Amino acid sequence: MTNNIETKCGFVALVGAPNAGKSTLLNALVGTKVSIVTHKAQTTRTQVRGVVTLDQSQMIFVDTPGIFKPKRRLDRAMVHSAWSGAADADVLALIIDCKKGLNDQIEELIEGLSDYKQPKVLILNKIDQVERSTLLALSQKLNEKLNFDQTFMVSALKGDGVKDFVDYCAEAMPVEPWHFPEDHLTDLTLALTAAEVTREKLFLRIHEEIPYAATVETEQFKTQKDGSYRIQQVVYVSRDGHKKIVLGKNGQTIKKIGEESRKELSEIFETKVHLFLFVKVREKWADDPSRYREMGLEFPQ
């Protein structure tokens, strides 16, 4: 790109209640998987950034943790991360699951957003699952509560309406040099991406409350002579009983998690991955400031 062409660059925060589809939307915007997606609420724990470069504009979309009433220290850190992501953005996008419509949680979110001065847009997601008349009524109701600059109707899963939102953001970005090279898709390191993918597989395979009390850390990430990656990770749980469940009978559960993670990581990294998983008990990991730093979260007092 020649220096005399004016470039634009800025941040777009994707905020919403848990399970509104923010991570699915981020992946649709970027065109590849950068944020983990599960059917469980509160999967995203920290801000995940996806980079989209279109003509002269570079947009950094920030997938923030779902905003909910925090009960534990980790919850408080996640909610704080979501609101600080909103504060730093050039455009705020409120993602609404239009199947759920307007409820107390959304009312609180709208109230919180009304304090921010940035342009705010409304994204009604999962439009393929709702009648058009319901959509229009919901859009009107939400716009009466907060005067959104623009409303977009999308299906993040199918990709419908996503381009219109990207085009709007490209226009709205401030004049500024790009923060990333043109082919950059995320600011996550390979080690963090690997940990997040394994955590996703853990969430999808274990159906109890355990995933919320577990974290995954990449302890070793090495490139082998043949170009393959050797990755060593630890799943930290807070109790012995949890460790038994994560391991499964004869180690079958952790083996399955490892197989699924290895397969997806090989696809993402486009090379062979040798993944070694260990499960360790660390009783108070959710009260350990260094674990929060590892996840990119501020440790709440």
Short mmCIF file of C-alpha atoms in Angstrom, two decimals:
data_model
loop_
_atom_site.label_atom_id
_atom_site.label_comp_id
_atom_site.label_asym_id
_atom_site.label_seq_id
_atom_site.Cartn_x
_atom_site.Cartn_y
_atom_site.Cartn_z
CA MET A 1 0.00 0.00 0.00
CA THR A 2 1.38 3.40 -0.90
CA ASN A 3 1.84 5.95 1.84
CA ASN A 4 -0.33 8.62 0.21
CA ILE A 5 -3.50 6.54 0.60
CA GLU A 6 -5.36 7.39 3.81
CA THR A 7 -5.85 4.34 5.98
CA LYS A 8 -8.53 3.81 8.61
CA CYS A 9 -8.31 1.61 11.69
CA GLY A 10 -10.40 1.12 14.80
CA PHE A 11 -12.07 -1.22 17.28
CA VAL A 12 -15.61 -2.63 17.22
CA ALA A 13 -16.80 -4.20 20.51
CA LEU A 14 -19.29 -7.05 20.22
CA VAL A 15 -21.28 -6.99 23.46
CA GLY A 16 -24.32 -8.94 24.59
CA ALA A 17 -25.76 -11.47 26.98
CA PRO A 18 -24.18 -14.95 27.17
CA ASN A 19 -25.03 -17.15 24.15
CA ALA A 20 -26.21 -14.26 21.95
CA GLY A 21 -23.88 -15.55 19.23
CA LYS A 22 -20.98 -13.08 19.58
CA SER A 23 -18.26 -15.69 19.03
CA THR A 24 -20.07 -17.18 16.01
CA LEU A 25 -20.42 -13.66 14.59
CA LEU A 26 -16.73 -12.90 15.14
CA ASN A 27 -15.76 -16.08 13.28
CA ALA A 28 -18.17 -15.15 10.44
CA LEU A 29 -16.69 -11.63 10.23
CA VAL A 30 -13.10 -12.88 10.08
CA GLY A 31 -13.94 -15.83 7.83
CA THR A 32 -12.19 -18.36 10.04
CA LYS A 33 -12.35 -19.64 13.60
CA VAL A 34 -10.70 -17.25 16.05
CA SER A 35 -13.14 -17.55 18.97
CA ILE A 36 -14.34 -20.77 20.55
CA VAL A 37 -18.04 -21.58 20.38
CA THR A 38 -20.09 -23.89 22.58
CA HIS A 39 -23.76 -24.18 23.51
CA LYS A 40 -22.84 -23.33 27.10
CA ALA A 41 -23.10 -19.76 28.36
CA GLN A 42 -19.98 -17.83 29.41
CA THR A 43 -17.58 -19.78 27.19
CA THR A 44 -15.63 -16.64 26.24
CA ARG A 45 -13.60 -15.57 29.26
CA THR A 46 -11.53 -12.72 27.90
CA GLN A 47 -11.47 -10.38 24.93
CA VAL A 48 -10.71 -12.17 21.67
CA ARG A 49 -9.83 -9.92 18.75
CA GLY A 50 -10.47 -10.72 15.13
CA VAL A 51 -8.94 -8.52 12.42
CA VAL A 52 -10.73 -7.71 9.15
CA THR A 53 -8.99 -5.59 6.50
CA LEU A 54 -11.21 -4.26 3.71
CA ASP A 55 -9.78 -1.85 1.13
CA GLN A 56 -8.26 1.00 3.20
CA SER A 57 -10.05 0.10 6.45
CA GLN A 58 -8.84 -2.26 9.13
CA MET A 59 -11.40 -3.28 11.76
CA ILE A 60 -10.48 -5.01 14.99
CA PHE A 61 -13.61 -6.80 16.20
CA VAL A 62 -13.49 -7.58 19.92
CA ASP A 63 -15.52 -10.57 21.12
CA THR A 64 -16.21 -9.76 24.78
CA PRO A 65 -17.42 -12.18 27.48
CA GLY A 66 -21.21 -12.32 27.84
CA ILE A 67 -22.46 -9.79 30.37
CA PHE A 68 -24.39 -11.35 33.25
CA LYS A 69 -24.80 -11.01 37.01
CA PRO A 70 -21.44 -12.15 38.41
CA LYS A 71 -21.38 -14.60 41.32
CA ARG A 72 -17.73 -15.62 41.57
CA ARG A 73 -14.40 -13.84 41.23
CA LEU A 74 -13.86 -15.25 37.73
CA ASP A 75 -17.34 -14.00 36.76
CA ARG A 76 -16.49 -10.50 38.01
CA ALA A 77 -13.25 -10.48 35.98
CA MET A 78 -15.14 -11.57 32.84
CA VAL A 79 -17.84 -8.90 33.18
CA HIS A 80 -15.20 -6.23 33.86
CA SER A 81 -13.35 -7.37 30.71
CA ALA A 82 -16.56 -7.03 28.66
CA TRP A 83 -17.34 -3.49 29.81
CA SER A 84 -13.72 -2.34 29.42
CA GLY A 85 -13.82 -3.71 25.85
CA ALA A 86 -16.86 -1.52 25.26
CA ALA A 87 -15.17 1.56 26.75
CA ASP A 88 -12.15 1.27 24.41
CA ALA A 89 -14.12 0.75 21.19
CA ASP A 90 -14.85 3.16 18.32
CA VAL A 91 -18.16 1.40 17.59
CA LEU A 92 -20.33 -0.59 19.99
CA ALA A 93 -22.41 -3.44 18.58
CA LEU A 94 -25.11 -4.93 20.81
CA ILE A 95 -25.82 -8.51 19.74
CA ILE A 96 -29.31 -9.77 20.56
CA ASP A 97 -30.54 -13.34 20.22
CA CYS A 98 -33.84 -12.47 18.58
CA LYS A 99 -35.37 -15.81 19.65
CA LYS A 100 -35.05 -14.66 23.28
CA GLY A 101 -36.15 -11.10 22.52
CA LEU A 102 -36.25 -8.36 25.14
CA ASN A 103 -35.82 -9.46 28.76
CA ASP A 104 -34.48 -8.04 32.05
CA GLN A 105 -30.90 -8.94 31.10
CA ILE A 106 -31.15 -6.96 27.84
CA GLU A 107 -32.84 -4.04 29.64
CA GLU A 108 -29.81 -3.83 31.98
CA LEU A 109 -27.39 -4.07 29.06
CA ILE A 110 -29.13 -1.23 27.23
CA GLU A 111 -29.03 0.86 30.39
CA GLY A 112 -25.28 0.21 30.70
CA LEU A 113 -24.66 1.09 27.05
CA SER A 114 -26.57 4.37 27.26
CA ASP A 115 -23.64 5.87 29.23
CA TYR A 116 -21.27 5.43 26.28
CA LYS A 117 -20.84 8.19 23.70
CA GLN A 118 -19.57 6.04 20.79
CA PRO A 119 -21.81 5.15 17.82
CA LYS A 120 -23.97 2.16 18.80
CA VAL A 121 -25.45 -0.39 16.42
CA LEU A 122 -27.98 -3.12 17.04
CA ILE A 123 -27.45 -6.59 15.63
CA LEU A 124 -30.42 -8.92 15.71
CA ASN A 125 -28.88 -12.38 15.38
CA LYS A 126 -30.47 -15.76 14.49
CA ILE A 127 -33.00 -14.08 12.16
CA ASP A 128 -33.46 -17.37 10.30
CA GLN A 129 -35.27 -18.77 13.36
CA VAL A 130 -37.84 -15.98 13.84
CA GLU A 131 -40.85 -14.61 11.90
CA ARG A 132 -40.21 -11.32 10.09
CA SER A 133 -43.07 -9.53 11.92
CA THR A 134 -41.54 -10.53 15.28
CA LEU A 135 -38.16 -9.19 14.13
CA LEU A 136 -39.54 -5.81 13.08
CA ALA A 137 -41.47 -5.42 16.35
CA LEU A 138 -38.36 -6.32 18.38
CA SER A 139 -36.21 -3.90 16.38
CA GLN A 140 -38.70 -1.08 16.98
CA LYS A 141 -38.94 -1.82 20.72
CA LEU A 142 -35.15 -1.87 21.16
CA ASN A 143 -34.65 1.31 19.13
CA GLU A 144 -37.21 3.07 21.32
CA LYS A 145 -35.12 2.17 24.38
CA LEU A 146 -31.80 3.27 22.87
CA ASN A 147 -31.36 5.29 19.73
CA PHE A 148 -29.11 2.99 17.69
CA ASP A 149 -27.27 4.51 14.71
CA GLN A 150 -28.10 1.47 12.62
CA THR A 151 -29.86 -1.90 12.94
CA PHE A 152 -28.55 -5.05 11.22
CA MET A 153 -30.42 -8.31 10.84
CA VAL A 154 -28.00 -11.23 10.61
CA SER A 155 -27.63 -14.96 10.87
CA ALA A 156 -24.05 -15.33 12.10
CA LEU A 157 -24.23 -19.09 11.55
CA LYS A 158 -25.26 -18.77 7.89
CA GLY A 159 -23.38 -15.53 7.19
CA ASP A 160 -26.53 -13.60 6.17
CA GLY A 161 -26.29 -9.83 6.70
CA VAL A 162 -22.68 -9.98 7.89
CA LYS A 163 -21.25 -8.08 4.90
CA ASP A 164 -23.58 -5.10 5.48
CA PHE A 165 -22.30 -4.81 9.04
CA VAL A 166 -18.65 -5.00 7.89
CA ASP A 167 -19.25 -2.31 5.25
CA TYR A 168 -20.79 -0.01 7.87
CA CYS A 169 -17.84 -0.53 10.25
CA ALA A 170 -15.31 0.07 7.46
CA GLU A 171 -16.88 3.49 6.87
CA ALA A 172 -17.11 4.29 10.60
CA MET A 173 -13.44 3.64 11.45
CA PRO A 174 -11.27 6.69 12.30
CA VAL A 175 -8.39 7.75 10.05
CA GLU A 176 -5.41 5.95 11.57
CA PRO A 177 -2.55 3.64 10.52
CA TRP A 178 -3.32 -0.08 10.55
CA HIS A 179 -2.41 -1.94 13.74
CA PHE A 180 -1.78 -5.28 12.01
CA PRO A 181 -0.40 -6.58 8.70
CA GLU A 182 -3.06 -7.04 6.01
CA ASP A 183 -3.18 -10.87 6.33
CA HIS A 184 -3.43 -10.86 10.14
CA LEU A 185 -6.64 -12.45 11.49
CA THR A 186 -6.29 -12.37 15.30
CA ASP A 187 -4.02 -11.13 18.08
CA LEU A 188 -4.11 -14.49 19.90
CA THR A 189 -0.76 -16.26 20.10
CA LEU A 190 -0.60 -19.82 18.76
CA ALA A 191 -0.19 -21.11 22.34
CA LEU A 192 -3.31 -19.27 23.50
CA THR A 193 -5.29 -20.40 20.46
CA ALA A 194 -4.29 -24.00 21.23
CA ALA A 195 -5.39 -23.64 24.87
CA GLU A 196 -8.73 -22.13 23.83
CA VAL A 197 -9.47 -24.93 21.34
CA THR A 198 -8.79 -27.59 23.98
CA ARG A 199 -10.99 -25.72 26.44
CA GLU A 200 -13.78 -25.70 23.86
CA LYS A 201 -13.54 -29.48 23.48
CA LEU A 202 -13.60 -29.84 27.27
CA PHE A 203 -16.77 -27.69 27.45
CA LEU A 204 -18.48 -29.70 24.72
CA ARG A 205 -17.66 -33.12 26.17
CA ILE A 206 -18.31 -32.58 29.87
CA HIS A 207 -21.88 -31.69 30.66
CA GLU A 208 -21.64 -30.77 34.31
CA GLU A 209 -20.47 -27.58 36.03
CA ILE A 210 -16.83 -28.72 35.82
CA PRO A 211 -15.81 -26.71 32.74
CA TYR A 212 -16.58 -23.52 34.67
CA ALA A 213 -14.13 -24.63 37.34
CA ALA A 214 -11.44 -25.63 34.83
CA THR A 215 -8.83 -23.82 32.80
CA VAL A 216 -6.37 -24.97 30.12
CA GLU A 217 -2.81 -23.71 29.82
CA THR A 218 -0.26 -24.41 27.11
CA GLU A 219 2.98 -25.18 28.94
CA GLN A 220 5.07 -25.99 25.89
CA PHE A 221 4.72 -25.12 22.20
CA LYS A 222 7.61 -26.28 19.99
CA THR A 223 8.13 -26.43 16.25
CA GLN A 224 9.70 -29.77 15.30
CA LYS A 225 12.30 -30.25 12.56
CA ASP A 226 9.62 -31.56 10.19
CA GLY A 227 7.48 -28.40 10.70
CA SER A 228 4.95 -30.11 12.96
CA TYR A 229 4.04 -28.68 16.39
CA ARG A 230 4.58 -30.39 19.72
CA ILE A 231 2.10 -28.96 22.24
CA GLN A 232 1.94 -29.82 25.92
CA GLN A 233 -1.06 -28.61 27.91
CA VAL A 234 -2.41 -28.87 31.43
CA VAL A 235 -6.10 -28.90 32.32
CA TYR A 236 -6.36 -27.41 35.81
CA VAL A 237 -9.38 -28.39 37.89
CA SER A 238 -10.22 -27.40 41.44
CA ARG A 239 -11.03 -30.84 42.94
CA ASP A 240 -9.93 -34.48 42.85
CA GLY A 241 -13.47 -35.52 41.94
CA HIS A 242 -13.35 -33.20 38.92
CA LYS A 243 -10.02 -34.69 37.85
CA LYS A 244 -11.58 -38.18 37.77
CA ILE A 245 -14.44 -36.96 35.57
CA VAL A 246 -12.13 -35.12 33.15
CA LEU A 247 -9.88 -38.19 32.87
CA GLY A 248 -12.86 -40.56 32.49
CA LYS A 249 -12.80 -44.33 32.82
CA ASN A 250 -9.32 -45.60 31.87
CA GLY A 251 -8.49 -42.08 30.66
CA GLN A 252 -11.05 -42.30 27.84
CA THR A 253 -12.57 -38.80 28.27
CA ILE A 254 -9.29 -36.88 28.21
CA LYS A 255 -8.17 -39.05 25.29
CA LYS A 256 -11.29 -38.03 23.31
CA ILE A 257 -10.80 -34.34 24.21
CA GLY A 258 -7.20 -34.62 23.02
CA GLU A 259 -8.17 -36.29 19.73
CA GLU A 260 -10.80 -33.65 18.93
CA SER A 261 -8.49 -30.76 19.86
CA ARG A 262 -5.55 -32.22 17.90
CA LYS A 263 -7.72 -32.66 14.78
CA GLU A 264 -8.97 -29.06 14.86
CA LEU A 265 -5.56 -27.58 15.70
CA SER A 266 -4.02 -29.42 12.75
CA GLU A 267 -6.64 -27.80 10.51
CA ILE A 268 -6.16 -24.32 12.02
CA PHE A 269 -2.35 -24.43 11.98
CA GLU A 270 -2.21 -26.36 8.66
CA THR A 271 0.44 -28.71 9.99
CA LYS A 272 0.63 -31.94 12.00
CA VAL A 273 0.08 -31.43 15.75
CA HIS A 274 1.38 -33.70 18.52
CA LEU A 275 -0.76 -32.85 21.55
CA PHE A 276 -0.05 -34.06 25.08
CA LEU A 277 -2.68 -33.37 27.76
CA PHE A 278 -2.29 -33.63 31.54
CA VAL A 279 -4.91 -33.03 34.24
CA LYS A 280 -3.84 -31.47 37.52
CA VAL A 281 -5.69 -30.36 40.63
CA ARG A 282 -5.06 -26.79 41.71
CA GLU A 283 -7.67 -26.09 44.36
CA LYS A 284 -7.62 -22.33 44.37
CA TRP A 285 -6.70 -21.60 40.74
CA ALA A 286 -9.68 -19.22 40.49
CA ASP A 287 -8.10 -17.11 43.27
CA ASP A 288 -4.61 -17.06 41.76
CA PRO A 289 -3.68 -13.71 40.09
CA SER A 290 -1.16 -15.40 37.75
CA ARG A 291 -3.92 -17.59 36.23
CA TYR A 292 -5.89 -14.45 35.41
CA ARG A 293 -2.87 -12.86 33.73
CA GLU A 294 -2.50 -16.05 31.69
CA MET A 295 -6.12 -15.60 30.50
CA GLY A 296 -5.63 -11.89 29.81
CA LEU A 297 -7.97 -10.85 32.62
CA GLU A 298 -7.55 -8.34 35.42
CA PHE A 299 -7.57 -9.96 38.86
CA PRO A 300 -10.55 -8.54 40.80
CA GLN A 301 -9.95 -7.91 44.50
#
